[in-house]
Coordinates of C-alpha atoms in Angstrom, one line a residue:
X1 CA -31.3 -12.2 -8.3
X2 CA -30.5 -8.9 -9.3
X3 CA -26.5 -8.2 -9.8
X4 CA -24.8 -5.5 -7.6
X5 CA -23.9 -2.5 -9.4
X6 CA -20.0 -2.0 -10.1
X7 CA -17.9 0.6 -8.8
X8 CA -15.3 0.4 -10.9
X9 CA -15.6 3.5 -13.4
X10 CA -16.9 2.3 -17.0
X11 CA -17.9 -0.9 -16.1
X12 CA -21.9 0.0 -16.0
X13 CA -23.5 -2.6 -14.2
X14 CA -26.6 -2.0 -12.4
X15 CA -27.1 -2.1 -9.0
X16 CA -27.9 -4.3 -6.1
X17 CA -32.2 -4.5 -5.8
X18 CA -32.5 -7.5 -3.6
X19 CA -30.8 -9.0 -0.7
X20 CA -30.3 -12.5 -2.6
X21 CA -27.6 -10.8 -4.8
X22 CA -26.1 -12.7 -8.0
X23 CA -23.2 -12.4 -9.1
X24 CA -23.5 -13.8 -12.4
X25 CA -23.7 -12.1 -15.8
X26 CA -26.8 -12.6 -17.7
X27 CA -27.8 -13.5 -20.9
X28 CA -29.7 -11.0 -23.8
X29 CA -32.8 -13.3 -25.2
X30 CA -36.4 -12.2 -25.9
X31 CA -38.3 -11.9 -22.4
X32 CA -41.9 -12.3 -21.5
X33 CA -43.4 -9.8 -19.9
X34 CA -46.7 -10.8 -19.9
X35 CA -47.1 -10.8 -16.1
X36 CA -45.6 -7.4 -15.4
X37 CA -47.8 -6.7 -12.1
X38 CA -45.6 -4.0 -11.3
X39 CA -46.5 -1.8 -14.0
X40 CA -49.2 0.3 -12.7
X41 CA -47.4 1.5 -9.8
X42 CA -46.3 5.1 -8.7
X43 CA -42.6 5.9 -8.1
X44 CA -41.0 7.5 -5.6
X45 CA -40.7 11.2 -6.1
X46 CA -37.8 11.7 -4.3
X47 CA -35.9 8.9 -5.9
X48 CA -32.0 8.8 -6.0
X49 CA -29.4 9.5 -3.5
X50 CA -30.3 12.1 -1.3
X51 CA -33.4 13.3 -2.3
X52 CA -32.2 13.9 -6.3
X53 CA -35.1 15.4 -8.0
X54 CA -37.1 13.3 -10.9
X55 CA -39.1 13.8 -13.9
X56 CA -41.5 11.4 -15.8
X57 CA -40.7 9.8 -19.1
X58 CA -43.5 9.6 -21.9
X59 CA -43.9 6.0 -21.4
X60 CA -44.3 7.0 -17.6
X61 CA -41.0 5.6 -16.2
X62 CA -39.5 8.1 -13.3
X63 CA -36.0 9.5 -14.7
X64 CA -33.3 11.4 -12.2
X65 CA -32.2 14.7 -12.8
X66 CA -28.5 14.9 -13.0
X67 CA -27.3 17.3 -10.4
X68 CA -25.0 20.1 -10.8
X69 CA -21.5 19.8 -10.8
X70 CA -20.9 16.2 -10.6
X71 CA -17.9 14.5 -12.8
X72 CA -18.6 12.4 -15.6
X73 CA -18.7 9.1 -14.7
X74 CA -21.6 9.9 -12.1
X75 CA -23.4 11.6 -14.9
X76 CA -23.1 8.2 -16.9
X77 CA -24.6 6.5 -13.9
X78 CA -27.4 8.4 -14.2
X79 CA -27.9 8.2 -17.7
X80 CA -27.3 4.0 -17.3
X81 CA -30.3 4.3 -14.9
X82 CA -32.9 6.5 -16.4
X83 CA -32.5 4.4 -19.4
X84 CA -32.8 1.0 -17.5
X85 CA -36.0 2.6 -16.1
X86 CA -37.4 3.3 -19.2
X87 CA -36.9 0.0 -20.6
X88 CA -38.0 -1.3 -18.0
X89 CA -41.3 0.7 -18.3
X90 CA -41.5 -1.1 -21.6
X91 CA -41.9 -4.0 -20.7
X92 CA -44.4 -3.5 -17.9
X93 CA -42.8 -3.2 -14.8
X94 CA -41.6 0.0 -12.4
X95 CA -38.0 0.3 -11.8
X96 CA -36.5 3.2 -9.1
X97 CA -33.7 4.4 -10.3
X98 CA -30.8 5.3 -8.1
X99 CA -27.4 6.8 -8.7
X100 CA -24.7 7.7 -6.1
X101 CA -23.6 11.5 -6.4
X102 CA -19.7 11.3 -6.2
X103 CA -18.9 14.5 -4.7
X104 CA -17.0 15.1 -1.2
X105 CA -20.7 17.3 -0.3
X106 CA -22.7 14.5 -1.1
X107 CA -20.3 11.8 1.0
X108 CA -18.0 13.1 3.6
X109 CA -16.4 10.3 3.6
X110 CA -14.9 10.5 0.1
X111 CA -13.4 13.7 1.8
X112 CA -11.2 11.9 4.0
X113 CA -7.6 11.5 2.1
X114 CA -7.2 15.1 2.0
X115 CA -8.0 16.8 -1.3
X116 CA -10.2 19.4 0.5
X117 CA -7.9 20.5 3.3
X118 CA -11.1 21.8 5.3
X119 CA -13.6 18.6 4.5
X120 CA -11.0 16.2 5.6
X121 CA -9.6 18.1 9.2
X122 CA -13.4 18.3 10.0
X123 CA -14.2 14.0 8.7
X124 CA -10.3 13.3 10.7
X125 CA -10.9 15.3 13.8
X126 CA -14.1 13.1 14.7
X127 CA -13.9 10.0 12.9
X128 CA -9.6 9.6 12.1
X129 CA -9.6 7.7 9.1
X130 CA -12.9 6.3 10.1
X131 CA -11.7 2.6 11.0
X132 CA -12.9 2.6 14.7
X133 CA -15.8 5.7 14.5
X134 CA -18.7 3.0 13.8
X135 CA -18.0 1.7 16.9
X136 CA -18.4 4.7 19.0
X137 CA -20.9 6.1 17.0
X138 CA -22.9 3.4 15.8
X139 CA -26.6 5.4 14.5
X140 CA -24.0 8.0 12.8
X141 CA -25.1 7.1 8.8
X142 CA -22.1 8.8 7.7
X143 CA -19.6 6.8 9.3
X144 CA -17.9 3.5 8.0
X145 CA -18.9 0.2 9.7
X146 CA -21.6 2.4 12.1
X147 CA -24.7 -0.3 12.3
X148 CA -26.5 2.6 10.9
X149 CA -24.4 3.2 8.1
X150 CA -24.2 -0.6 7.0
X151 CA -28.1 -0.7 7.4
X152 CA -28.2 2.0 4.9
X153 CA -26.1 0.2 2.7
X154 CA -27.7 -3.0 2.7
X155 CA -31.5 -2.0 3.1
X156 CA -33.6 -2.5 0.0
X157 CA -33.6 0.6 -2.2
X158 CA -37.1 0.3 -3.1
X159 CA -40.2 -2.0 -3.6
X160 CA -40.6 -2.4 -7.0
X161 CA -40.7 -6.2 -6.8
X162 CA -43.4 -5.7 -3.7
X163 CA -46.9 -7.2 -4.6
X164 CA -45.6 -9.4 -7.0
X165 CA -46.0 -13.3 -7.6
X166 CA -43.1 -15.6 -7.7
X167 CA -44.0 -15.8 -11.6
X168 CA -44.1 -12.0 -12.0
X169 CA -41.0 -11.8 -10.1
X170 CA -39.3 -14.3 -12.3
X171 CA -40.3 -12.3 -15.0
X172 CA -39.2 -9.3 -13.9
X173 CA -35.6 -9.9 -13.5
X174 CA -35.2 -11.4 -17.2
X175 CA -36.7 -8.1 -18.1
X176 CA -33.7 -6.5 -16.1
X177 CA -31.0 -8.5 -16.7
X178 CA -32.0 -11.8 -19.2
X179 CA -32.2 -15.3 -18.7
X180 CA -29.6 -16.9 -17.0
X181 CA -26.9 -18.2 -19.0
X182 CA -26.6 -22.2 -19.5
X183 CA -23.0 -21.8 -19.2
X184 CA -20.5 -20.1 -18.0
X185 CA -19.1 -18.9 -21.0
X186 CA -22.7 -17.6 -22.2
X187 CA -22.6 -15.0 -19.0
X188 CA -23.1 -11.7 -20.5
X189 CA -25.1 -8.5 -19.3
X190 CA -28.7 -8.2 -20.7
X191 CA -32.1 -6.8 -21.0
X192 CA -32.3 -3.7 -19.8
X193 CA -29.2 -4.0 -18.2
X194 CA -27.6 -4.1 -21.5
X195 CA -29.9 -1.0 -22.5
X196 CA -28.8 0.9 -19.5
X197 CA -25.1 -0.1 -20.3
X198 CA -25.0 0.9 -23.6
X199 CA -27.0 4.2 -23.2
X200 CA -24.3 5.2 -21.0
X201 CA -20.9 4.0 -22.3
X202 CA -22.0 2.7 -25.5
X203 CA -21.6 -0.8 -27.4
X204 CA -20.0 -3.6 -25.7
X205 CA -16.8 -3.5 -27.7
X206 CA -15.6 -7.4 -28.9
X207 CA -13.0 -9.4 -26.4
X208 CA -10.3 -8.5 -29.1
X209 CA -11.1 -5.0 -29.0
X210 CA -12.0 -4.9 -25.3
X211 CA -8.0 -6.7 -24.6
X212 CA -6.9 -3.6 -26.5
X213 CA -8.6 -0.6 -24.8
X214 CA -7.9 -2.4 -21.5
X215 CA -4.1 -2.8 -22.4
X216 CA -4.8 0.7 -23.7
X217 CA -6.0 2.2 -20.2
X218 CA -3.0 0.3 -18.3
X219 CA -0.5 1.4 -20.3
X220 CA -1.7 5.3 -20.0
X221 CA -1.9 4.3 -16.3
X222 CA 1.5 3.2 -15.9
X223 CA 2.9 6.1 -17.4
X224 CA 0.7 8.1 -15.5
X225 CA 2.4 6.8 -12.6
X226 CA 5.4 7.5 -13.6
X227 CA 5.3 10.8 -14.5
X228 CA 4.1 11.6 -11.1
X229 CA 6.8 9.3 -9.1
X230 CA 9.4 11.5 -11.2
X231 CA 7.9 15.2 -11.1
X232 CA 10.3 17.0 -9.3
X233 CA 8.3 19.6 -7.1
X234 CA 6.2 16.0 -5.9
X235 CA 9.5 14.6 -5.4
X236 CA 10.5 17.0 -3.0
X237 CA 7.3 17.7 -1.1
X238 CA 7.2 13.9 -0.6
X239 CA 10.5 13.8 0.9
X240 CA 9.1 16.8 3.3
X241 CA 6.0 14.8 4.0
X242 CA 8.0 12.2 4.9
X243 CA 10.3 13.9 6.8
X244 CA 7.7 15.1 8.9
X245 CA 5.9 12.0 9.3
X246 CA 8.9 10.6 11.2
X247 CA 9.3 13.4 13.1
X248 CA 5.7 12.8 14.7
X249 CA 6.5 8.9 15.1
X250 CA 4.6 8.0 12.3
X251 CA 6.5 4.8 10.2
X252 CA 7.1 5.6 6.6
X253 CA 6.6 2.5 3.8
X254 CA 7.1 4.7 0.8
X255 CA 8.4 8.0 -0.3
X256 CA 6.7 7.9 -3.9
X257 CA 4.4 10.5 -4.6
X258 CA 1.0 8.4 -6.0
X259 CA 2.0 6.4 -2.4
X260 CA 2.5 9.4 0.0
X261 CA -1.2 10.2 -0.9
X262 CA -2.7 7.5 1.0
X263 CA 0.2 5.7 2.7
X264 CA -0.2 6.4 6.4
X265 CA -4.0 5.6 6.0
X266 CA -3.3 1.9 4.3
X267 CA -0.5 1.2 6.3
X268 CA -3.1 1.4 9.3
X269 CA -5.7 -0.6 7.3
X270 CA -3.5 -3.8 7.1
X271 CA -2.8 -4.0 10.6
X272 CA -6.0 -3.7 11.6
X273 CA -7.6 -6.4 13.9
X274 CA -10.0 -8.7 12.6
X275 CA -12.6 -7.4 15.7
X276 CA -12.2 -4.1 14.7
X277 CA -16.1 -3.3 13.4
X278 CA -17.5 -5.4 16.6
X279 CA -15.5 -3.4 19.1
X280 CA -17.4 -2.1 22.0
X281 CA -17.2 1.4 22.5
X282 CA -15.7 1.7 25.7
X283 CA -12.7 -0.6 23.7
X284 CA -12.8 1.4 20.7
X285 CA -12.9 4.9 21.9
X286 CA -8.9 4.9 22.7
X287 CA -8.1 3.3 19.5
X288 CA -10.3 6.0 17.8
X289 CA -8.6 8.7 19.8
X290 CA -5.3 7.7 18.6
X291 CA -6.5 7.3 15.2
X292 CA -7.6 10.9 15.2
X293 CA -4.1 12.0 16.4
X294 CA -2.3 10.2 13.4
X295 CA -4.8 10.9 11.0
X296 CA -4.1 15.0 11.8
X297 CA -0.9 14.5 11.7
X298 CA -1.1 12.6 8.4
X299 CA -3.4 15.8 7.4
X300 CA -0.6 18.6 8.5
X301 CA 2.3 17.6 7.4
X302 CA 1.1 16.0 3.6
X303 CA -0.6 19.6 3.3
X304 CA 1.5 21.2 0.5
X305 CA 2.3 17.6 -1.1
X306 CA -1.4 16.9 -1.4
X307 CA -2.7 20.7 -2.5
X308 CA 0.5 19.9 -5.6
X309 CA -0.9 16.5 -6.3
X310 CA -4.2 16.2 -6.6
X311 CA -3.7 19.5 -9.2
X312 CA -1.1 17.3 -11.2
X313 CA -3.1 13.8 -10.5
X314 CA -5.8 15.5 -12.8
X315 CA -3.9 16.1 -15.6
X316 CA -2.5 12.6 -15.4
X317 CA -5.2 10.5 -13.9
X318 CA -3.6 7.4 -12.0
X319 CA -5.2 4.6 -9.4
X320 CA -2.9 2.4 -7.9
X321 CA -0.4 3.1 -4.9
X322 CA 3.0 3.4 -6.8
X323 CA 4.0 3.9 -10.5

């Protein structure tokens, strides 16, 4: 019943605990946790992704160390999850928590559009942009749409819930996320959801305030995007990335800098065939092999536009593909 944890940075949700995933909001009302079987039980001590190291809370509840060196919104997750797990020690029952280290060592695959020159030749020359890879290698964990790497994805984190009854179990998601709303309109995050939220990125602002900030955020965006789209060194080393594009064959949709970034690699994506994940790899092994050609070429010739982007696209933060 548990809800999947966003991606979306600042929006805080918990993750995805069980295989029956909800997608509803739930409510904050006073819980029973009177059956908490769960409460005597040892975590992990290697919890978190990749082996993170863990500490124990007074109350007992296992709490992540925050690694070196990752960016702030990771560090939020983490904080968002130790609190979760000590709320939910409260109330009697063990909770694993896990947090996703957002760094290109951590997942190679967030090295693949280029901001690490090295990380992404050695991710393009094997996998291309990773479209066709799970195919061919399908018990390679680090590759996109490999059975191994979507067995990762999907396989229970932990087994908090094992051992307990139906009741307990019952119980035991209130205590994470509330009751479940009687309406609609009542769907809001709660228990120690909420606690985890709010630990992390603090009160829930109200829907007047929330419009605002989220107005706010799209404004500074959009002239985020703009700035970029008319810097003239980007300009120009767009142009050139374009230019050489064509020269290799390679169709260009857009010569705007915050679309140059990812352009060749989205342009792909939409014409992809629906089959593409259930390939077999004798059919999938050419189409990967001329995926790696393009995605190389991509690499090369946006070199010098990407190493001056990324430096200006952290000064002006922007998501999106054009300004």
């Amino acid at each position: 019943m548990s809800m999947p944890k966003s991606s979306a940075p600042g929006v805080g949700t918990p993750r995805a605990r069980t295989s029956a995933l909800t997608l509803g909001l739930l409510g904050l009302l006073p819980l029973l946790a009177a059956c908490g079987g769960g409460g005597d039980k040892s975590a992990s001590s290697s919890a978190g992704s990749g082996g993170t190291a863990t500490t124990t809370a007074a109350n007992g509840a296992v709490q992540l160390t925050v690694p070196d060196g990752v960016d702030d919104a990771t560090k939020k997750e983490y904080i968002q999850e130790n609190a979760i797990a000590v709320c939910m020690k409260k109330q009697g029952f063990a909770y694993t928590p896990h947090a996703q280290i957002s760094s290109a060592a951590a997942d190679p695959v967030s090295a693949v559009d280029g901001e690490d020159y090295a990380q992404a030749k050695k991710f393009r020359q094997k996998y291309g942009f990773g479209y066709y890879a799970g195919a061919v290698y399908p018990d390679d964990v680090n590759v996109p749409y490999s059975k191994a790497n979507v067995a990762k994805r999907t396989a229970p984190l932990d087994h908090d819930e094992d051992g307990l009854t139906d009741a307990q179990k019952k119980a035991y998601d209130i205590a994470l996320e509330g009751p479940p709303a009687k309406t609609k309109a009542e769907e809001k995050v709660g228990g120690c959801s909420e606690v985890g939220r709010v630990a992390a990125y603090g009160p829930a602002l109200s829907a007047a305030a929330e419009k605002k900030a989220e107005k706010a955020r799209a404004d500074a965006n959009h002239a985020n995007g703009l700035a970029l789209n008319g810097d003239p060194q980007l300009v120009q080393l767009a142009q050139e990335f374009a230019t050489c594009l064509t020269g290799q064959g390679i169709s260009v949709s857009t010569t705007q800098p915050t679309g140059m970034v990812t352009m060749v690699r989205l342009d792909i994506a939409r014409k992809l065939p629906e089959n593409f994940t259930s390939l077999s790899k004798e059919d999938a092994l050419p189409l990967l092999n001329k995926d790696i050609g393009i995605a190389l070429k991509d690499l090369d010739c946006g070199r010098k536009f990407r190493a001056a982007y990324f430096g200006e696209e952290k000064a002006k933060p922007y998501y999106g593909e054009n300004g």
